[in-house]
Amino acid sequence: MNLEYLGDKLKASRKSKNLTQKELADKIDVKTRTVASYEQGSAYPSIEVLGKICDTLGISSDYLLGISDKIPLEMGGLTDEQMQLFLQLISIVEQYNNTIEKGS
């Protein structure tokens, strides 16, 4: 298990839901500074709070804890053009990763 990026993943997931730290804190029944501590990597949530975070943000604990890099992807709200651009970006990143792996 790799907790090194928990804060970054939490922050990105929170922002993807257009939530402030205070809004997330209110939803998971903690203080705003507690969410800030999680995002800065200076504290980690309890199992109970981790479950609330995952439910609120629609992510898995495996993703947040670094066990998996798979996240659910919601394309709602994107135009067809935006969706196409997003999928192209994913393809470019995958191609880059494959190139890097072959060069290793």
mmCIF file of N, CA, C and O in Angstrom:
data_model
loop_
_atom_site.group_PDB
_atom_site.id
_atom_site.type_symbol
_atom_site.label_atom_id
_atom_site.label_comp_id
_atom_site.label_asym_id
_atom_site.label_seq_id
_atom_site.Cartn_x
_atom_site.Cartn_y
_atom_site.Cartn_z
ATOM 1 N N MET A 1 0.844 -1.175 0.000
ATOM 2 C CA MET A 1 0.000 0.000 0.000
ATOM 3 C C MET A 1 0.890 1.240 0.000
ATOM 4 O O MET A 1 1.855 1.319 0.727
ATOM 5 N N ASN A 2 0.541 2.186 -0.824
ATOM 6 C CA ASN A 2 1.343 3.389 -0.976
ATOM 7 C C ASN A 2 0.496 4.611 -0.624
ATOM 8 O O ASN A 2 -0.349 5.025 -1.400
ATOM 9 N N LEU A 3 0.742 5.175 0.544
ATOM 10 C CA LEU A 3 -0.028 6.332 0.990
ATOM 11 C C LEU A 3 0.586 7.651 0.531
ATOM 12 O O LEU A 3 0.051 8.709 0.811
ATOM 13 N N GLU A 4 1.686 7.569 -0.185
ATOM 14 C CA GLU A 4 2.418 8.766 -0.584
ATOM 15 C C GLU A 4 1.557 9.771 -1.344
ATOM 16 O O GLU A 4 1.688 10.977 -1.170
ATOM 17 N N TYR A 5 0.659 9.274 -2.183
ATOM 18 C CA TYR A 5 -0.129 10.173 -3.026
ATOM 19 C C TYR A 5 -1.568 10.320 -2.561
ATOM 20 O O TYR A 5 -2.377 10.891 -3.282
ATOM 21 N N LEU A 6 -1.913 9.831 -1.392
ATOM 22 C CA LEU A 6 -3.284 9.922 -0.905
ATOM 23 C C LEU A 6 -3.776 11.360 -0.926
ATOM 24 O O LEU A 6 -4.878 11.639 -1.396
ATOM 25 N N GLY A 7 -2.986 12.285 -0.450
ATOM 26 C CA GLY A 7 -3.393 13.686 -0.404
ATOM 27 C C GLY A 7 -3.671 14.251 -1.778
ATOM 28 O O GLY A 7 -4.673 14.950 -1.985
ATOM 29 N N ASP A 8 -2.793 13.940 -2.728
ATOM 30 C CA ASP A 8 -2.985 14.436 -4.095
ATOM 31 C C ASP A 8 -4.244 13.845 -4.723
ATOM 32 O O ASP A 8 -5.003 14.544 -5.389
ATOM 33 N N LYS A 9 -4.445 12.555 -4.517
ATOM 34 C CA LYS A 9 -5.620 11.902 -5.085
ATOM 35 C C LYS A 9 -6.894 12.436 -4.443
ATOM 36 O O LYS A 9 -7.899 12.644 -5.122
ATOM 37 N N LEU A 10 -6.842 12.657 -3.138
ATOM 38 C CA LEU A 10 -8.000 13.200 -2.437
ATOM 39 C C LEU A 10 -8.328 14.591 -2.960
ATOM 40 O O LEU A 10 -9.476 14.902 -3.274
ATOM 41 N N LYS A 11 -7.319 15.432 -3.072
ATOM 42 C CA LYS A 11 -7.528 16.802 -3.530
ATOM 43 C C LYS A 11 -8.087 16.824 -4.959
ATOM 44 O O LYS A 11 -9.039 17.547 -5.252
ATOM 45 N N ALA A 12 -7.506 16.021 -5.835
ATOM 46 C CA ALA A 12 -7.977 15.971 -7.223
ATOM 47 C C ALA A 12 -9.413 15.461 -7.299
ATOM 48 O O ALA A 12 -10.231 15.996 -8.053
ATOM 49 N N SER A 13 -9.721 14.441 -6.509
ATOM 50 C CA SER A 13 -11.075 13.887 -6.504
ATOM 51 C C SER A 13 -12.076 14.897 -5.957
ATOM 52 O O SER A 13 -13.180 15.038 -6.484
ATOM 53 N N ARG A 14 -11.685 15.592 -4.901
ATOM 54 C CA ARG A 14 -12.559 16.618 -4.313
ATOM 55 C C ARG A 14 -12.831 17.724 -5.328
ATOM 56 O O ARG A 14 -13.979 18.124 -5.538
ATOM 57 N N LYS A 15 -11.773 18.182 -5.979
ATOM 58 C CA LYS A 15 -11.932 19.256 -6.957
ATOM 59 C C LYS A 15 -12.754 18.806 -8.159
ATOM 60 O O LYS A 15 -13.494 19.596 -8.746
ATOM 61 N N SER A 16 -12.628 17.531 -8.543
ATOM 62 C CA SER A 16 -13.401 17.035 -9.685
ATOM 63 C C SER A 16 -14.895 17.035 -9.388
ATOM 64 O O SER A 16 -15.712 17.060 -10.307
ATOM 65 N N LYS A 17 -15.245 17.032 -8.121
ATOM 66 C CA LYS A 17 -16.652 17.101 -7.700
ATOM 67 C C LYS A 17 -17.060 18.534 -7.371
ATOM 68 O O LYS A 17 -18.151 18.775 -6.856
ATOM 69 N N ASN A 18 -16.151 19.480 -7.641
ATOM 70 C CA ASN A 18 -16.394 20.898 -7.371
ATOM 71 C C ASN A 18 -16.757 21.167 -5.914
ATOM 72 O O ASN A 18 -17.654 21.957 -5.615
ATOM 73 N N LEU A 19 -16.045 20.500 -5.019
ATOM 74 C CA LEU A 19 -16.256 20.695 -3.586
ATOM 75 C C LEU A 19 -15.087 21.457 -2.992
ATOM 76 O O LEU A 19 -13.936 21.217 -3.354
ATOM 77 N N THR A 20 -15.380 22.345 -2.068
ATOM 78 C CA THR A 20 -14.321 22.988 -1.295
ATOM 79 C C THR A 20 -13.930 22.043 -0.170
ATOM 80 O O THR A 20 -14.638 21.066 0.114
ATOM 81 N N GLN A 21 -12.823 22.346 0.488
ATOM 82 C CA GLN A 21 -12.438 21.535 1.646
ATOM 83 C C GLN A 21 -13.530 21.585 2.711
ATOM 84 O O GLN A 21 -13.846 20.573 3.327
ATOM 85 N N LYS A 22 -14.133 22.744 2.908
ATOM 86 C CA LYS A 22 -15.190 22.890 3.912
ATOM 87 C C LYS A 22 -16.407 22.051 3.552
ATOM 88 O O LYS A 22 -16.980 21.382 4.412
ATOM 89 N N GLU A 23 -16.792 22.071 2.282
ATOM 90 C CA GLU A 23 -17.956 21.285 1.858
ATOM 91 C C GLU A 23 -17.717 19.793 2.061
ATOM 92 O O GLU A 23 -18.601 19.074 2.544
ATOM 93 N N LEU A 24 -16.517 19.327 1.703
ATOM 94 C CA LEU A 24 -16.193 17.915 1.922
ATOM 95 C C LEU A 24 -16.185 17.615 3.414
ATOM 96 O O LEU A 24 -16.753 16.607 3.850
ATOM 97 N N ALA A 25 -15.566 18.470 4.188
ATOM 98 C CA ALA A 25 -15.511 18.276 5.647
ATOM 99 C C ALA A 25 -16.908 18.156 6.232
ATOM 100 O O ALA A 25 -17.172 17.274 7.062
ATOM 101 N N ASP A 26 -17.813 19.014 5.802
ATOM 102 C CA ASP A 26 -19.195 18.965 6.301
ATOM 103 C C ASP A 26 -19.868 17.645 5.939
ATOM 104 O O ASP A 26 -20.586 17.065 6.756
ATOM 105 N N LYS A 27 -19.617 17.156 4.732
ATOM 106 C CA LYS A 27 -20.247 15.914 4.272
ATOM 107 C C LYS A 27 -19.715 14.685 5.004
ATOM 108 O O LYS A 27 -20.430 13.698 5.147
ATOM 109 N N ILE A 28 -18.445 14.731 5.438
ATOM 110 C CA ILE A 28 -17.867 13.550 6.089
ATOM 111 C C ILE A 28 -17.719 13.735 7.596
ATOM 112 O O ILE A 28 -17.107 12.917 8.272
ATOM 113 N N ASP A 29 -18.285 14.830 8.116
ATOM 114 C CA ASP A 29 -18.319 15.097 9.559
ATOM 115 C C ASP A 29 -16.940 15.235 10.202
ATOM 116 O O ASP A 29 -16.660 14.630 11.242
ATOM 117 N N VAL A 30 -16.073 16.006 9.542
ATOM 118 C CA VAL A 30 -14.788 16.357 10.139
ATOM 119 C C VAL A 30 -14.596 17.864 9.984
ATOM 120 O O VAL A 30 -15.377 18.530 9.318
ATOM 121 N N LYS A 31 -13.536 18.379 10.582
ATOM 122 C CA LYS A 31 -13.240 19.807 10.456
ATOM 123 C C LYS A 31 -12.501 20.083 9.148
ATOM 124 O O LYS A 31 -11.821 19.211 8.609
ATOM 125 N N THR A 32 -12.635 21.311 8.681
ATOM 126 C CA THR A 32 -11.974 21.704 7.436
ATOM 127 C C THR A 32 -10.471 21.489 7.526
ATOM 128 O O THR A 32 -9.840 21.006 6.582
ATOM 129 N N ARG A 33 -9.880 21.797 8.663
ATOM 130 C CA ARG A 33 -8.428 21.628 8.801
ATOM 131 C C ARG A 33 -8.024 20.153 8.742
ATOM 132 O O ARG A 33 -6.888 19.832 8.394
ATOM 133 N N THR A 34 -8.956 19.263 9.082
ATOM 134 C CA THR A 34 -8.673 17.830 8.989
ATOM 135 C C THR A 34 -8.545 17.420 7.523
ATOM 136 O O THR A 34 -7.614 16.696 7.149
ATOM 137 N N VAL A 35 -9.459 17.903 6.690
ATOM 138 C CA VAL A 35 -9.374 17.628 5.250
ATOM 139 C C VAL A 35 -8.076 18.204 4.699
ATOM 140 O O VAL A 35 -7.374 17.547 3.921
ATOM 141 N N ALA A 36 -7.732 19.417 5.130
ATOM 142 C CA ALA A 36 -6.481 20.039 4.679
ATOM 143 C C ALA A 36 -5.286 19.172 5.081
ATOM 144 O O ALA A 36 -4.355 18.984 4.286
ATOM 145 N N SER A 37 -5.316 18.617 6.273
ATOM 146 C CA SER A 37 -4.225 17.746 6.735
ATOM 147 C C SER A 37 -4.128 16.481 5.892
ATOM 148 O O SER A 37 -3.026 16.025 5.577
ATOM 149 N N TYR A 38 -5.280 15.920 5.528
ATOM 150 C CA TYR A 38 -5.270 14.738 4.663
ATOM 151 C C TYR A 38 -4.636 15.083 3.319
ATOM 152 O O TYR A 38 -3.815 14.332 2.799
ATOM 153 N N GLU A 39 -5.032 16.217 2.763
ATOM 154 C CA GLU A 39 -4.537 16.607 1.444
ATOM 155 C C GLU A 39 -3.055 16.963 1.463
ATOM 156 O O GLU A 39 -2.359 16.779 0.477
ATOM 157 N N GLN A 40 -2.568 17.448 2.594
ATOM 158 C CA GLN A 40 -1.150 17.797 2.720
ATOM 159 C C GLN A 40 -0.297 16.576 3.077
ATOM 160 O O GLN A 40 0.934 16.654 3.075
ATOM 161 N N GLY A 41 -0.945 15.466 3.406
ATOM 162 C CA GLY A 41 -0.216 14.258 3.757
ATOM 163 C C GLY A 41 0.329 14.247 5.170
ATOM 164 O O GLY A 41 1.166 13.419 5.517
ATOM 165 N N SER A 42 -0.154 15.162 6.007
ATOM 166 C CA SER A 42 0.321 15.201 7.385
ATOM 167 C C SER A 42 -0.563 14.393 8.332
ATOM 168 O O SER A 42 -0.219 14.224 9.494
ATOM 169 N N ALA A 43 -1.681 13.885 7.824
ATOM 170 C CA ALA A 43 -2.575 13.023 8.610
ATOM 171 C C ALA A 43 -3.308 12.109 7.636
ATOM 172 O O ALA A 43 -3.402 12.410 6.440
ATOM 173 N N TYR A 44 -3.793 10.987 8.146
ATOM 174 C CA TYR A 44 -4.533 10.038 7.334
ATOM 175 C C TYR A 44 -5.881 9.763 7.981
ATOM 176 O O TYR A 44 -5.987 9.733 9.204
ATOM 177 N N PRO A 45 -6.914 9.544 7.168
ATOM 178 C CA PRO A 45 -8.243 9.302 7.720
ATOM 179 C C PRO A 45 -8.354 7.933 8.371
ATOM 180 O O PRO A 45 -7.652 6.993 7.990
ATOM 181 N N SER A 46 -9.254 7.862 9.348
ATOM 182 C CA SER A 46 -9.583 6.563 9.948
ATOM 183 C C SER A 46 -10.332 5.736 8.904
ATOM 184 O O SER A 46 -10.762 6.260 7.864
ATOM 185 N N ILE A 47 -10.514 4.475 9.176
ATOM 186 C CA ILE A 47 -11.250 3.596 8.257
ATOM 187 C C ILE A 47 -12.671 4.136 8.058
ATOM 188 O O ILE A 47 -13.169 4.163 6.930
ATOM 189 N N GLU A 48 -13.299 4.570 9.140
ATOM 190 C CA GLU A 48 -14.667 5.098 9.066
ATOM 191 C C GLU A 48 -14.719 6.339 8.162
ATOM 192 O O GLU A 48 -15.566 6.448 7.273
ATOM 193 N N VAL A 49 -13.797 7.266 8.364
ATOM 194 C CA VAL A 49 -13.765 8.491 7.571
ATOM 195 C C VAL A 49 -13.379 8.172 6.125
ATOM 196 O O VAL A 49 -13.924 8.752 5.188
ATOM 197 N N LEU A 50 -12.467 7.238 5.942
ATOM 198 C CA LEU A 50 -12.082 6.830 4.590
ATOM 199 C C LEU A 50 -13.310 6.356 3.818
ATOM 200 O O LEU A 50 -13.506 6.721 2.656
ATOM 201 N N GLY A 51 -14.149 5.570 4.456
ATOM 202 C CA GLY A 51 -15.384 5.103 3.821
ATOM 203 C C GLY A 51 -16.298 6.256 3.439
ATOM 204 O O GLY A 51 -16.875 6.278 2.342
ATOM 205 N N LYS A 52 -16.415 7.232 4.325
ATOM 206 C CA LYS A 52 -17.254 8.398 4.035
ATOM 207 C C LYS A 52 -16.694 9.204 2.867
ATOM 208 O O LYS A 52 -17.446 9.684 2.017
ATOM 209 N N ILE A 53 -15.377 9.355 2.839
ATOM 210 C CA ILE A 53 -14.738 10.090 1.737
ATOM 211 C C ILE A 53 -15.033 9.396 0.411
ATOM 212 O O ILE A 53 -15.433 10.029 -0.568
ATOM 213 N N CYS A 54 -14.830 8.089 0.389
ATOM 214 C CA CYS A 54 -15.033 7.328 -0.842
ATOM 215 C C CYS A 54 -16.486 7.402 -1.302
ATOM 216 O O CYS A 54 -16.748 7.595 -2.498
ATOM 217 N N ASP A 55 -17.425 7.265 -0.377
ATOM 218 C CA ASP A 55 -18.846 7.365 -0.729
ATOM 219 C C ASP A 55 -19.183 8.749 -1.267
ATOM 220 O O ASP A 55 -19.869 8.888 -2.270
ATOM 221 N N THR A 56 -18.681 9.763 -0.603
ATOM 222 C CA THR A 56 -18.979 11.142 -0.987
ATOM 223 C C THR A 56 -18.396 11.490 -2.345
ATOM 224 O O THR A 56 -19.044 12.147 -3.161
ATOM 225 N N LEU A 57 -17.180 11.038 -2.606
ATOM 226 C CA LEU A 57 -16.498 11.396 -3.849
ATOM 227 C C LEU A 57 -16.706 10.391 -4.977
ATOM 228 O O LEU A 57 -16.275 10.613 -6.109
ATOM 229 N N GLY A 58 -17.334 9.256 -4.657
ATOM 230 C CA GLY A 58 -17.581 8.246 -5.683
ATOM 231 C C GLY A 58 -16.322 7.572 -6.178
ATOM 232 O O GLY A 58 -16.177 7.286 -7.372
ATOM 233 N N ILE A 59 -15.375 7.342 -5.267
ATOM 234 C CA ILE A 59 -14.122 6.674 -5.610
ATOM 235 C C ILE A 59 -13.942 5.461 -4.715
ATOM 236 O O ILE A 59 -14.608 5.333 -3.692
ATOM 237 N N SER A 60 -13.025 4.590 -5.074
ATOM 238 C CA SER A 60 -12.769 3.412 -4.250
ATOM 239 C C SER A 60 -11.632 3.693 -3.271
ATOM 240 O O SER A 60 -10.765 4.522 -3.527
ATOM 241 N N SER A 61 -11.661 2.977 -2.176
ATOM 242 C CA SER A 61 -10.564 3.101 -1.215
ATOM 243 C C SER A 61 -9.269 2.581 -1.833
ATOM 244 O O SER A 61 -8.191 3.087 -1.534
ATOM 245 N N ASP A 62 -9.366 1.592 -2.713
ATOM 246 C CA ASP A 62 -8.172 1.083 -3.401
ATOM 247 C C ASP A 62 -7.481 2.196 -4.179
ATOM 248 O O ASP A 62 -6.259 2.313 -4.167
ATOM 249 N N TYR A 63 -8.268 3.013 -4.846
ATOM 250 C CA TYR A 63 -7.693 4.133 -5.593
ATOM 251 C C TYR A 63 -7.035 5.127 -4.643
ATOM 252 O O TYR A 63 -5.891 5.518 -4.827
ATOM 253 N N LEU A 64 -7.759 5.506 -3.617
ATOM 254 C CA LEU A 64 -7.265 6.530 -2.701
ATOM 255 C C LEU A 64 -6.015 6.063 -1.950
ATOM 256 O O LEU A 64 -5.117 6.847 -1.680
ATOM 257 N N LEU A 65 -5.939 4.767 -1.651
ATOM 258 C CA LEU A 65 -4.815 4.227 -0.892
ATOM 259 C C LEU A 65 -3.643 3.794 -1.779
ATOM 260 O O LEU A 65 -2.624 3.333 -1.287
ATOM 261 N N GLY A 66 -3.790 3.925 -3.080
ATOM 262 C CA GLY A 66 -2.694 3.582 -3.977
ATOM 263 C C GLY A 66 -2.605 2.116 -4.329
ATOM 264 O O GLY A 66 -1.602 1.671 -4.877
ATOM 265 N N ILE A 67 -3.644 1.353 -4.032
ATOM 266 C CA ILE A 67 -3.657 -0.071 -4.372
ATOM 267 C C ILE A 67 -4.001 -0.252 -5.846
ATOM 268 O O ILE A 67 -3.531 -1.158 -6.508
ATOM 269 N N SER A 68 -4.829 0.639 -6.360
ATOM 270 C CA SER A 68 -5.257 0.603 -7.755
ATOM 271 C C SER A 68 -5.214 2.013 -8.313
ATOM 272 O O SER A 68 -5.383 2.980 -7.582
ATOM 273 N N ASP A 69 -5.003 2.102 -9.612
ATOM 274 C CA ASP A 69 -5.038 3.422 -10.232
ATOM 275 C C ASP A 69 -6.315 3.623 -11.036
ATOM 276 O O ASP A 69 -6.441 4.575 -11.786
ATOM 277 N N LYS A 70 -7.262 2.725 -10.865
ATOM 278 C CA LYS A 70 -8.513 2.813 -11.606
ATOM 279 C C LYS A 70 -9.498 3.691 -10.852
ATOM 280 O O LYS A 70 -9.712 3.523 -9.653
ATOM 281 N N ILE A 71 -10.069 4.632 -11.583
ATOM 282 C CA ILE A 71 -11.093 5.495 -11.008
ATOM 283 C C ILE A 71 -12.305 5.469 -11.921
ATOM 284 O O ILE A 71 -12.177 5.324 -13.133
ATOM 285 N N PRO A 72 -13.491 5.594 -11.333
ATOM 286 C CA PRO A 72 -14.669 5.659 -12.193
ATOM 287 C C PRO A 72 -14.647 6.969 -12.973
ATOM 288 O O PRO A 72 -14.255 8.005 -12.444
ATOM 289 N N LEU A 73 -15.049 6.913 -14.206
ATOM 290 C CA LEU A 73 -14.999 8.091 -15.055
ATOM 291 C C LEU A 73 -16.410 8.463 -15.469
ATOM 292 O O LEU A 73 -17.098 7.672 -16.108
ATOM 293 N N GLU A 74 -16.824 9.638 -15.082
ATOM 294 C CA GLU A 74 -18.129 10.140 -15.473
ATOM 295 C C GLU A 74 -17.919 11.200 -16.539
ATOM 296 O O GLU A 74 -17.208 12.168 -16.327
ATOM 297 N N MET A 75 -18.536 10.991 -17.678
ATOM 298 C CA MET A 75 -18.378 11.920 -18.787
ATOM 299 C C MET A 75 -19.546 12.885 -18.885
ATOM 300 O O MET A 75 -19.635 13.649 -19.829
ATOM 301 N N GLY A 76 -20.463 12.830 -17.930
ATOM 302 C CA GLY A 76 -21.626 13.706 -17.949
ATOM 303 C C GLY A 76 -21.216 15.163 -17.960
ATOM 304 O O GLY A 76 -20.259 15.567 -17.319
ATOM 305 N N GLY A 77 -21.949 15.964 -18.707
ATOM 306 C CA GLY A 77 -21.674 17.388 -18.740
ATOM 307 C C GLY A 77 -20.682 17.793 -19.809
ATOM 308 O O GLY A 77 -20.494 18.975 -20.057
ATOM 309 N N LEU A 78 -20.018 16.818 -20.436
ATOM 310 C CA LEU A 78 -19.077 17.148 -21.502
ATOM 311 C C LEU A 78 -19.797 17.120 -22.847
ATOM 312 O O LEU A 78 -20.649 16.274 -23.095
ATOM 313 N N THR A 79 -19.412 18.038 -23.703
ATOM 314 C CA THR A 79 -19.929 17.995 -25.069
ATOM 315 C C THR A 79 -19.251 16.838 -25.798
ATOM 316 O O THR A 79 -18.240 16.297 -25.333
ATOM 317 N N ASP A 80 -19.791 16.463 -26.950
ATOM 318 C CA ASP A 80 -19.167 15.396 -27.742
ATOM 319 C C ASP A 80 -17.743 15.769 -28.117
ATOM 320 O O ASP A 80 -16.848 14.927 -28.082
ATOM 321 N N GLU A 81 -17.515 17.031 -28.438
ATOM 322 C CA GLU A 81 -16.175 17.480 -28.805
ATOM 323 C C GLU A 81 -15.223 17.381 -27.607
ATOM 324 O O GLU A 81 -14.088 16.910 -27.743
ATOM 325 N N GLN A 82 -15.676 17.800 -26.430
ATOM 326 C CA GLN A 82 -14.842 17.713 -25.230
ATOM 327 C C GLN A 82 -14.534 16.264 -24.887
ATOM 328 O O GLN A 82 -13.413 15.927 -24.505
ATOM 329 N N MET A 83 -15.525 15.391 -25.016
ATOM 330 C CA MET A 83 -15.324 13.975 -24.725
ATOM 331 C C MET A 83 -14.291 13.387 -25.677
ATOM 332 O O MET A 83 -13.404 12.644 -25.252
ATOM 333 N N GLN A 84 -14.373 13.740 -26.951
ATOM 334 C CA GLN A 84 -13.416 13.236 -27.935
ATOM 335 C C GLN A 84 -12.001 13.702 -27.601
ATOM 336 O O GLN A 84 -11.055 12.922 -27.656
ATOM 337 N N LEU A 85 -11.855 14.966 -27.234
ATOM 338 C CA LEU A 85 -10.545 15.489 -26.856
ATOM 339 C C LEU A 85 -9.999 14.785 -25.617
ATOM 340 O O LEU A 85 -8.810 14.462 -25.544
ATOM 341 N N PHE A 86 -10.857 14.541 -24.658
ATOM 342 C CA PHE A 86 -10.449 13.865 -23.430
ATOM 343 C C PHE A 86 -9.973 12.445 -23.740
ATOM 344 O O PHE A 86 -8.932 12.010 -23.251
ATOM 345 N N LEU A 87 -10.711 11.730 -24.569
ATOM 346 C CA LEU A 87 -10.322 10.363 -24.929
ATOM 347 C C LEU A 87 -9.016 10.358 -25.724
ATOM 348 O O LEU A 87 -8.197 9.446 -25.571
ATOM 349 N N GLN A 88 -8.797 11.368 -26.551
ATOM 350 C CA GLN A 88 -7.535 11.483 -27.276
ATOM 351 C C GLN A 88 -6.373 11.697 -26.310
ATOM 352 O O GLN A 88 -5.300 11.123 -26.488
ATOM 353 N N LEU A 89 -6.599 12.517 -25.301
ATOM 354 C CA LEU A 89 -5.567 12.758 -24.288
ATOM 355 C C LEU A 89 -5.205 11.458 -23.567
ATOM 356 O O LEU A 89 -4.025 11.152 -23.379
ATOM 357 N N ILE A 90 -6.203 10.686 -23.199
ATOM 358 C CA ILE A 90 -5.949 9.403 -22.535
ATOM 359 C C ILE A 90 -5.130 8.498 -23.450
ATOM 360 O O ILE A 90 -4.171 7.856 -23.012
ATOM 361 N N SER A 91 -5.463 8.473 -24.723
ATOM 362 C CA SER A 91 -4.734 7.651 -25.680
ATOM 363 C C SER A 91 -3.273 8.089 -25.791
ATOM 364 O O SER A 91 -2.365 7.254 -25.824
ATOM 365 N N ILE A 92 -3.044 9.383 -25.824
ATOM 366 C CA ILE A 92 -1.667 9.903 -25.904
ATOM 367 C C ILE A 92 -0.871 9.497 -24.670
ATOM 368 O O ILE A 92 0.283 9.064 -24.778
ATOM 369 N N VAL A 93 -1.463 9.606 -23.503
ATOM 370 C CA VAL A 93 -0.782 9.233 -22.257
ATOM 371 C C VAL A 93 -0.464 7.740 -22.266
ATOM 372 O O VAL A 93 0.637 7.322 -21.887
ATOM 373 N N GLU A 94 -1.418 6.907 -22.706
ATOM 374 C CA GLU A 94 -1.176 5.464 -22.766
ATOM 375 C C GLU A 94 -0.041 5.137 -23.736
ATOM 376 O O GLU A 94 0.806 4.295 -23.439
ATOM 377 N N GLN A 95 -0.019 5.802 -24.880
ATOM 378 C CA GLN A 95 1.057 5.579 -25.851
ATOM 379 C C GLN A 95 2.404 5.982 -25.261
ATOM 380 O O GLN A 95 3.399 5.285 -25.429
ATOM 381 N N TYR A 96 2.438 7.090 -24.574
ATOM 382 C CA TYR A 96 3.662 7.550 -23.937
ATOM 383 C C TYR A 96 4.147 6.532 -22.895
ATOM 384 O O TYR A 96 5.327 6.186 -22.863
ATOM 385 N N ASN A 97 3.226 6.048 -22.079
ATOM 386 C CA ASN A 97 3.588 5.058 -21.061
ATOM 387 C C ASN A 97 4.129 3.789 -21.694
ATOM 388 O O ASN A 97 5.095 3.208 -21.199
ATOM 389 N N ASN A 98 3.521 3.350 -22.783
ATOM 390 C CA ASN A 98 3.998 2.155 -23.479
ATOM 391 C C ASN A 98 5.406 2.369 -24.044
ATOM 392 O O ASN A 98 6.239 1.485 -23.992
ATOM 393 N N THR A 99 5.666 3.552 -24.570
ATOM 394 C CA THR A 99 6.983 3.889 -25.112
ATOM 395 C C THR A 99 8.032 3.867 -24.009
ATOM 396 O O THR A 99 9.125 3.320 -24.183
ATOM 397 N N ILE A 100 7.694 4.433 -22.871
ATOM 398 C CA ILE A 100 8.609 4.476 -21.728
ATOM 399 C C ILE A 100 8.913 3.060 -21.234
ATOM 400 O O ILE A 100 10.048 2.703 -20.956
ATOM 401 N N GLU A 101 7.869 2.212 -21.129
ATOM 402 C CA GLU A 101 8.054 0.848 -20.640
ATOM 403 C C GLU A 101 8.938 0.032 -21.592
ATOM 404 O O GLU A 101 9.754 -0.759 -21.149
ATOM 405 N N LYS A 102 8.781 0.217 -22.890
ATOM 406 C CA LYS A 102 9.590 -0.520 -23.861
ATOM 407 C C LYS A 102 11.041 -0.069 -23.836
ATOM 408 O O LYS A 102 11.936 -0.842 -24.100
ATOM 409 N N GLY A 103 11.251 1.200 -23.500
ATOM 410 C CA GLY A 103 12.601 1.735 -23.447
ATOM 411 C C GLY A 103 13.362 1.381 -22.187
ATOM 412 O O GLY A 103 14.560 1.532 -22.103
ATOM 413 N N SER A 104 12.660 0.844 -21.182
ATOM 414 C CA SER A 104 13.299 0.525 -19.904
ATOM 415 C C SER A 104 14.106 -0.732 -19.955
ATOM 416 O O SER A 104 13.918 -1.656 -20.587
#
